mmCIF file of C-alpha atoms in Angstrom:
data_model
loop_
_atom_site.group_PDB
_atom_site.id
_atom_site.type_symbol
_atom_site.label_atom_id
_atom_site.label_comp_id
_atom_site.label_asym_id
_atom_site.label_seq_id
_atom_site.Cartn_x
_atom_site.Cartn_y
_atom_site.Cartn_z
ATOM 1 C CA MET A 1 -20.566 -11.067 65.638
ATOM 2 C CA GLY A 2 -23.393 -8.505 64.641
ATOM 3 C CA CYS A 3 -22.505 -8.709 61.004
ATOM 4 C CA ILE A 4 -24.288 -12.232 60.400
ATOM 5 C CA GLN A 5 -27.289 -10.610 59.010
ATOM 6 C CA SER A 6 -25.671 -7.583 57.233
ATOM 7 C CA ILE A 7 -25.574 -7.352 53.214
ATOM 8 C CA SER A 8 -21.789 -7.584 53.044
ATOM 9 C CA CYS A 9 -21.486 -10.613 55.251
ATOM 10 C CA LYS A 10 -23.975 -12.535 53.266
ATOM 11 C CA SER A 11 -22.484 -11.597 50.286
ATOM 12 C CA LYS A 12 -19.063 -12.899 51.396
ATOM 13 C CA VAL A 13 -20.772 -16.071 52.666
ATOM 14 C CA PHE A 14 -22.232 -16.530 48.870
ATOM 15 C CA ARG A 15 -18.810 -15.804 47.215
ATOM 16 C CA GLU A 16 -17.018 -18.474 49.734
ATOM 17 C CA SER A 17 -19.733 -20.901 48.825
ATOM 18 C CA ILE A 18 -18.840 -20.898 44.952
ATOM 19 C CA ALA A 19 -17.090 -23.927 44.547
ATOM 20 C CA VAL A 20 -14.720 -25.353 41.691
ATOM 21 C CA ILE A 21 -15.088 -28.967 41.715
ATOM 22 C CA GLU A 22 -12.820 -29.895 39.104
ATOM 23 C CA VAL A 23 -10.275 -27.868 36.804
ATOM 24 C CA LYS A 24 -8.282 -29.412 34.025
ATOM 25 C CA ALA A 25 -5.692 -27.502 31.914
ATOM 26 C CA SER A 26 -3.477 -29.178 29.080
ATOM 27 C CA ILE A 27 -1.708 -28.717 25.809
ATOM 28 C CA ASP A 28 -2.372 -31.497 23.178
ATOM 29 C CA PRO A 29 1.015 -33.621 23.093
ATOM 30 C CA VAL A 30 1.310 -33.134 19.489
ATOM 31 C CA PRO A 31 3.699 -31.220 17.244
ATOM 32 C CA THR A 32 2.976 -27.964 15.513
ATOM 33 C CA ASN A 33 1.719 -28.892 12.108
ATOM 34 C CA ILE A 34 3.374 -27.049 9.037
ATOM 35 C CA ASP A 35 1.512 -26.619 5.639
ATOM 36 C CA GLU A 36 3.314 -25.680 2.604
ATOM 37 C CA SER A 37 0.396 -25.855 0.161
ATOM 38 C CA SER A 38 0.626 -22.323 -0.602
ATOM 39 C CA SER A 39 2.923 -20.671 -2.875
ATOM 40 C CA VAL A 40 2.311 -17.346 -1.295
ATOM 41 C CA VAL A 41 2.534 -18.001 2.535
ATOM 42 C CA LEU A 42 3.463 -20.766 4.921
ATOM 43 C CA ARG A 43 0.990 -21.821 7.377
ATOM 44 C CA TYR A 44 1.232 -23.507 10.644
ATOM 45 C CA ARG A 45 -1.095 -25.046 13.213
ATOM 46 C CA THR A 46 0.086 -25.269 16.898
ATOM 47 C CA PRO A 47 -1.367 -27.851 19.231
ATOM 48 C CA HIS A 48 -4.485 -26.647 21.194
ATOM 49 C CA PHE A 49 -4.387 -25.338 24.883
ATOM 50 C CA ARG A 50 -7.434 -26.744 26.530
ATOM 51 C CA ALA A 51 -9.171 -25.817 29.954
ATOM 52 C CA SER A 52 -12.271 -26.974 31.430
ATOM 53 C CA ALA A 53 -13.919 -26.626 34.855
ATOM 54 C CA GLN A 54 -16.887 -27.873 36.967
ATOM 55 C CA VAL A 55 -18.343 -25.186 38.998
ATOM 56 C CA LEU A 56 -21.026 -25.176 41.673
ATOM 57 C CA ILE A 57 -22.917 -21.973 42.425
ATOM 58 C CA PRO A 58 -25.140 -21.983 45.689
ATOM 59 C CA PRO A 59 -28.833 -20.877 45.241
ATOM 60 C CA ILE A 60 -29.233 -16.981 44.317
ATOM 61 C CA PRO A 61 -31.381 -15.273 46.802
ATOM 62 C CA LYS A 62 -31.837 -11.989 45.035
ATOM 63 C CA LYS A 63 -32.715 -10.910 41.543
ATOM 64 C CA GLU A 64 -29.376 -10.854 40.182
ATOM 65 C CA THR A 65 -27.173 -12.201 37.362
ATOM 66 C CA TRP A 66 -24.001 -14.155 37.794
ATOM 67 C CA ILE A 67 -21.797 -15.124 34.861
ATOM 68 C CA VAL A 68 -18.924 -17.600 35.189
ATOM 69 C CA GLY A 69 -16.428 -18.139 32.587
ATOM 70 C CA TRP A 70 -12.779 -17.930 31.219
ATOM 71 C CA ILE A 71 -10.869 -14.478 30.943
ATOM 72 C CA GLN A 72 -7.422 -14.770 29.205
ATOM 73 C CA ALA A 73 -4.803 -12.195 28.782
ATOM 74 C CA CYS A 74 -1.074 -12.393 27.020
ATOM 75 C CA SER A 75 1.517 -11.064 29.099
ATOM 76 C CA HIS A 76 4.373 -11.830 26.647
ATOM 77 C CA MET A 77 4.778 -11.966 22.967
ATOM 78 C CA GLU A 78 7.656 -12.495 20.479
ATOM 79 C CA PHE A 79 6.875 -13.292 16.969
ATOM 80 C CA TYR A 80 9.684 -13.082 14.325
ATOM 81 C CA ASN A 81 9.880 -14.077 10.729
ATOM 82 C CA HIS A 82 13.465 -13.773 9.533
ATOM 83 C CA TYR A 83 14.133 -13.159 5.961
ATOM 84 C CA GLY A 84 17.978 -13.938 5.841
ATOM 85 C CA GLU A 85 20.283 -10.742 5.466
ATOM 86 C CA GLN A 86 17.184 -8.732 4.479
ATOM 87 C CA GLY A 87 15.635 -8.433 7.958
ATOM 88 C CA MET A 88 12.598 -9.676 9.688
ATOM 89 C CA SER A 89 9.033 -8.897 10.160
ATOM 90 C CA SER A 90 7.664 -8.781 13.700
ATOM 91 C CA TRP A 91 4.102 -8.846 15.013
ATOM 92 C CA GLU A 92 4.198 -6.389 18.105
ATOM 93 C CA LEU A 93 2.039 -5.281 20.858
ATOM 94 C CA PRO A 94 3.416 -1.873 21.448
ATOM 95 C CA ASP A 95 1.677 -1.277 24.951
ATOM 96 C CA LEU A 96 3.054 -4.508 26.181
ATOM 97 C CA LEU A 97 6.351 -3.913 24.439
ATOM 98 C CA ASP A 98 6.727 -0.671 25.987
ATOM 99 C CA GLY A 99 5.749 -1.865 29.476
ATOM 100 C CA LYS A 100 2.627 0.344 29.595
ATOM 101 C CA ILE A 101 0.486 -2.617 30.422
ATOM 102 C CA GLN A 102 0.995 -5.844 32.255
ATOM 103 C CA ALA A 103 -0.986 -8.197 30.102
ATOM 104 C CA ILE A 104 -3.564 -7.334 27.267
ATOM 105 C CA SER A 105 -7.028 -8.825 26.820
ATOM 106 C CA ASP A 106 -7.385 -12.105 24.660
ATOM 107 C CA SER A 107 -11.080 -11.930 24.665
ATOM 108 C CA ASP A 108 -12.902 -12.745 21.310
ATOM 109 C CA GLY A 109 -13.227 -9.132 20.584
ATOM 110 C CA VAL A 110 -17.095 -8.846 21.372
ATOM 111 C CA ASN A 111 -17.906 -10.352 24.750
ATOM 112 C CA TYR A 112 -15.427 -8.427 26.799
ATOM 113 C CA PRO A 113 -14.108 -9.376 29.089
ATOM 114 C CA TRP A 114 -14.861 -12.949 28.254
ATOM 115 C CA TYR A 115 -12.672 -15.337 26.213
ATOM 116 C CA GLY A 116 -15.781 -16.184 24.302
ATOM 117 C CA ASN A 117 -19.583 -16.816 24.912
ATOM 118 C CA THR A 118 -20.501 -20.468 23.974
ATOM 119 C CA THR A 119 -18.832 -23.232 25.932
ATOM 120 C CA GLU A 120 -16.690 -20.536 27.580
ATOM 121 C CA THR A 121 -19.269 -18.916 29.979
ATOM 122 C CA CYS A 122 -22.395 -19.930 31.776
ATOM 123 C CA THR A 123 -25.265 -17.346 33.080
ATOM 124 C CA ILE A 124 -27.421 -17.920 35.904
ATOM 125 C CA VAL A 125 -30.277 -15.466 36.493
ATOM 126 C CA GLY A 126 -31.423 -15.203 40.414
ATOM 127 C CA PRO A 127 -33.414 -15.644 42.122
ATOM 128 C CA THR A 128 -32.599 -19.514 42.349
ATOM 129 C CA ARG A 129 -33.840 -22.037 44.698
ATOM 130 C CA LYS A 130 -31.381 -24.640 44.092
ATOM 131 C CA GLU A 131 -27.483 -24.827 43.465
ATOM 132 C CA SER A 132 -26.478 -24.714 39.904
ATOM 133 C CA LYS A 133 -23.643 -27.189 38.719
ATOM 134 C CA PHE A 134 -22.343 -26.807 35.267
ATOM 135 C CA ASN A 135 -19.162 -27.138 33.101
ATOM 136 C CA ILE A 136 -17.490 -24.585 31.274
ATOM 137 C CA SER A 137 -14.471 -25.117 28.680
ATOM 138 C CA MET A 138 -12.197 -23.320 26.312
ATOM 139 C CA ASN A 139 -9.481 -23.957 23.876
ATOM 140 C CA ASP A 140 -6.853 -21.960 21.942
ATOM 141 C CA ASN A 141 -4.202 -22.432 19.358
ATOM 142 C CA PHE A 142 -2.084 -20.504 16.548
ATOM 143 C CA TYR A 143 -3.046 -20.868 12.776
ATOM 144 C CA PRO A 144 -1.118 -17.845 11.030
ATOM 145 C CA SER A 145 0.058 -17.414 7.520
ATOM 146 C CA VAL A 146 3.507 -16.042 6.890
ATOM 147 C CA THR A 147 4.615 -14.746 3.467
ATOM 148 C CA TRP A 148 7.392 -16.693 1.792
ATOM 149 C CA ALA A 149 8.442 -13.254 0.303
ATOM 150 C CA VAL A 150 9.691 -10.188 2.217
ATOM 151 C CA PRO A 151 6.350 -8.721 2.998
ATOM 152 C CA VAL A 152 7.202 -4.962 1.932
ATOM 153 C CA SER A 153 8.914 -6.317 -1.427
ATOM 154 C CA GLU A 154 7.236 -6.153 -4.858
ATOM 155 C CA SER A 155 8.976 -9.490 -5.487
ATOM 156 C CA ASN A 156 7.358 -12.998 -4.881
ATOM 157 C CA VAL A 157 10.710 -14.690 -4.416
ATOM 158 C CA THR A 158 10.783 -16.853 -1.487
ATOM 159 C CA LYS A 159 13.118 -15.385 1.224
ATOM 160 C CA LEU A 160 11.727 -16.705 4.455
ATOM 161 C CA THR A 161 14.662 -18.474 6.488
ATOM 162 C CA SER A 162 13.043 -19.059 9.956
ATOM 163 C CA ILE A 163 10.055 -18.362 12.424
ATOM 164 C CA TYR A 164 10.407 -17.905 15.976
ATOM 165 C CA ARG A 165 7.373 -17.371 18.443
ATOM 166 C CA ASP A 166 7.028 -17.575 22.176
ATOM 167 C CA GLN A 167 3.856 -16.293 23.873
ATOM 168 C CA SER A 168 2.699 -16.440 27.513
ATOM 169 C CA PHE A 169 -0.981 -16.325 28.716
ATOM 170 C CA THR A 170 -2.722 -16.268 32.000
ATOM 171 C CA THR A 171 -6.262 -17.775 32.000
ATOM 172 C CA TRP A 172 -8.557 -16.805 34.818
ATOM 173 C CA LEU A 173 -11.889 -18.678 35.849
ATOM 174 C CA VAL A 174 -13.932 -15.863 36.985
ATOM 175 C CA ALA A 175 -17.571 -15.421 38.480
ATOM 176 C CA MET A 176 -18.824 -12.011 37.933
ATOM 177 C CA ASN A 177 -21.941 -10.294 39.404
ATOM 178 C CA THR A 178 -23.339 -8.292 36.307
ATOM 179 C CA THR A 179 -25.891 -6.415 38.620
ATOM 180 C CA THR A 180 -23.258 -5.061 41.343
ATOM 181 C CA ASN A 181 -19.943 -5.821 39.052
ATOM 182 C CA GLU A 182 -18.552 -7.845 41.916
ATOM 183 C CA THR A 183 -15.824 -10.141 40.769
ATOM 184 C CA VAL A 184 -14.740 -13.691 42.213
ATOM 185 C CA THR A 185 -11.497 -15.190 40.825
ATOM 186 C CA LEU A 186 -11.660 -18.836 41.362
ATOM 187 C CA GLN A 187 -8.805 -20.300 39.496
ATOM 188 C CA THR A 188 -5.645 -19.142 37.717
ATOM 189 C CA ILE A 189 -3.617 -20.979 35.011
ATOM 190 C CA LYS A 190 -0.669 -19.962 33.427
ATOM 191 C CA TRP A 191 0.670 -21.281 29.921
ATOM 192 C CA HIS A 192 2.897 -20.657 27.095
ATOM 193 C CA MET A 193 3.453 -21.655 23.349
ATOM 194 C CA LYS A 194 6.717 -21.841 21.938
ATOM 195 C CA LEU A 195 8.024 -22.820 18.414
ATOM 196 C CA GLY A 196 10.640 -22.412 15.870
ATOM 197 C CA ILE A 197 10.436 -23.332 12.300
ATOM 198 C CA GLU A 198 13.572 -23.495 9.839
ATOM 199 C CA VAL A 199 13.050 -22.731 6.395
ATOM 200 C CA ASN A 200 15.459 -23.394 3.439
ATOM 201 C CA PRO A 201 14.050 -20.895 0.719
ATOM 202 C CA SER A 202 16.025 -22.613 -2.157
ATOM 203 C CA ARG A 203 14.240 -25.914 -1.706
ATOM 204 C CA PRO A 204 11.014 -26.726 -3.677
ATOM 205 C CA LEU A 205 7.535 -26.094 -2.201
ATOM 206 C CA GLY A 206 6.554 -28.814 0.237
ATOM 207 C CA GLN A 207 10.259 -29.479 1.130
ATOM 208 C CA ARG A 208 11.314 -25.906 2.783
ATOM 209 C CA ALA A 209 10.276 -25.927 6.448
ATOM 210 C CA LYS A 210 11.414 -27.985 9.211
ATOM 211 C CA LEU A 211 10.002 -27.752 12.907
ATOM 212 C CA GLN A 212 12.769 -26.978 15.386
ATOM 213 C CA GLU A 213 12.328 -27.962 19.124
ATOM 214 C CA PRO A 214 10.291 -28.017 21.152
ATOM 215 C CA SER A 215 8.434 -30.746 19.573
ATOM 216 C CA ALA A 216 5.913 -30.962 22.423
ATOM 217 C CA GLN A 217 4.840 -27.890 24.408
ATOM 218 C CA GLU A 218 5.231 -27.526 28.196
ATOM 219 C CA GLN A 219 1.970 -28.266 30.010
ATOM 220 C CA PRO A 220 -0.059 -25.506 31.719
ATOM 221 C CA GLN A 221 0.472 -24.910 35.506
ATOM 222 C CA VAL A 222 -2.908 -24.518 37.525
ATOM 223 C CA LEU A 223 -1.707 -22.233 40.367
ATOM 224 C CA SER A 224 -2.298 -22.911 43.902
ATOM 225 C CA ARG A 225 -2.842 -19.283 44.668
ATOM 226 C CA ASN A 226 -4.883 -16.969 42.318
ATOM 227 C CA GLU A 227 -3.221 -14.081 40.785
ATOM 228 C CA PRO A 228 -4.974 -10.574 40.349
ATOM 229 C CA ILE A 229 -6.255 -9.669 37.033
ATOM 230 C CA PRO A 230 -4.833 -6.462 35.446
ATOM 231 C CA PRO A 231 -7.335 -3.896 34.572
ATOM 232 C CA SER A 232 -5.905 -3.989 30.988
ATOM 233 C CA ALA A 233 -7.091 -7.669 30.743
ATOM 234 C CA LEU A 234 -10.690 -6.748 31.210
ATOM 235 C CA VAL A 235 -11.047 -3.955 28.597
ATOM 236 C CA LYS A 236 -10.562 -3.172 24.835
ATOM 237 C CA PRO A 237 -8.625 -3.460 22.813
ATOM 238 C CA ASN A 238 -7.747 -7.144 22.646
ATOM 239 C CA ALA A 239 -4.576 -8.634 21.388
ATOM 240 C CA ASN A 240 -5.792 -9.111 17.879
ATOM 241 C CA ASP A 241 -7.020 -5.619 17.514
ATOM 242 C CA ALA A 242 -3.648 -3.924 19.200
ATOM 243 C CA GLN A 243 -1.212 -5.781 17.224
ATOM 244 C CA VAL A 244 0.848 -4.290 14.608
ATOM 245 C CA LEU A 245 3.076 -5.847 11.897
ATOM 246 C CA MET A 246 6.536 -4.189 11.523
ATOM 247 C CA TRP A 247 9.290 -4.722 8.896
ATOM 248 C CA ARG A 248 12.505 -4.311 10.576
ATOM 249 C CA PRO A 249 15.358 -4.392 7.893
ATOM 250 C CA LYS A 250 19.085 -5.050 8.511
ATOM 251 C CA ASP A 251 19.665 -1.502 7.340
ATOM 252 C CA GLY A 252 17.340 1.441 7.578
ATOM 253 C CA PRO A 253 14.152 2.362 9.542
ATOM 254 C CA PRO A 254 11.487 0.055 10.616
ATOM 255 C CA LEU A 255 8.283 0.282 8.604
ATOM 256 C CA VAL A 256 4.565 -0.303 9.754
ATOM 257 C CA VAL A 257 3.137 -2.955 7.341
ATOM 258 C CA ILE A 258 -0.125 -3.822 9.037
ATOM 259 C CA PRO A 259 -1.423 -0.885 11.549
ATOM 260 C CA PRO A 260 -3.297 -2.000 14.637
ATOM 261 C CA LYS A 261 -7.158 -2.303 14.120
ATOM 262 C CA HIS A 262 -7.516 -0.219 17.262
ATOM 263 C CA ARG A 263 -5.616 2.812 17.774
ATOM 264 C CA SER A 264 -5.247 4.064 21.494
#
């Protein structure tokens, strides 16, 4: 009863007054696009994952700053490029693969822990007299290049036979007090992207690759209960800086083709 005027009680009232008026999450209902215009690499572009939310922040009584935005982490990655009987190349996240972490940050690599800092976040500087209502949004997709030839070979002969990719992500809508480091998780979204591409290396350029199922992606899930954010999702390195490209031959030891940009 006596906590009504206490700082912690006022803080709790403020936290619980932050409202998500609307949240939307979807993956564009289009197939992955395959680009064979290069004689060196196959490129593909997946449909976009999109998330948007309208958020209401009550008046901020004190001189403090709140940021509301999207934080994303990758919790699973399989990314294999097969080269027939010779072996496969594999993009890997070693700490995730070894089970050292639950998930790895998918931040832009600059604005940790946020996914980005344009449409992806909104900053409110207190004190404010009125409530603040705003929209924030983000999108994500894959647009990689995969060599037609074996990546550790001097030869440029096409040997690529298939591509398989399966990645899972969690995306959180978060309000963070940069003055006190208080964090409020407002929404949790789960989504994944899965694709297979079959390649006939003997066919002419422009006629080699064929998209396998699924032609359309499963739609994201907006969870009814929020999931906690693992500490590894909030700090360096992000997935792009931690990933390593391995060559795993059918015979012989694996080789590092591209080392991670960030070394732990």
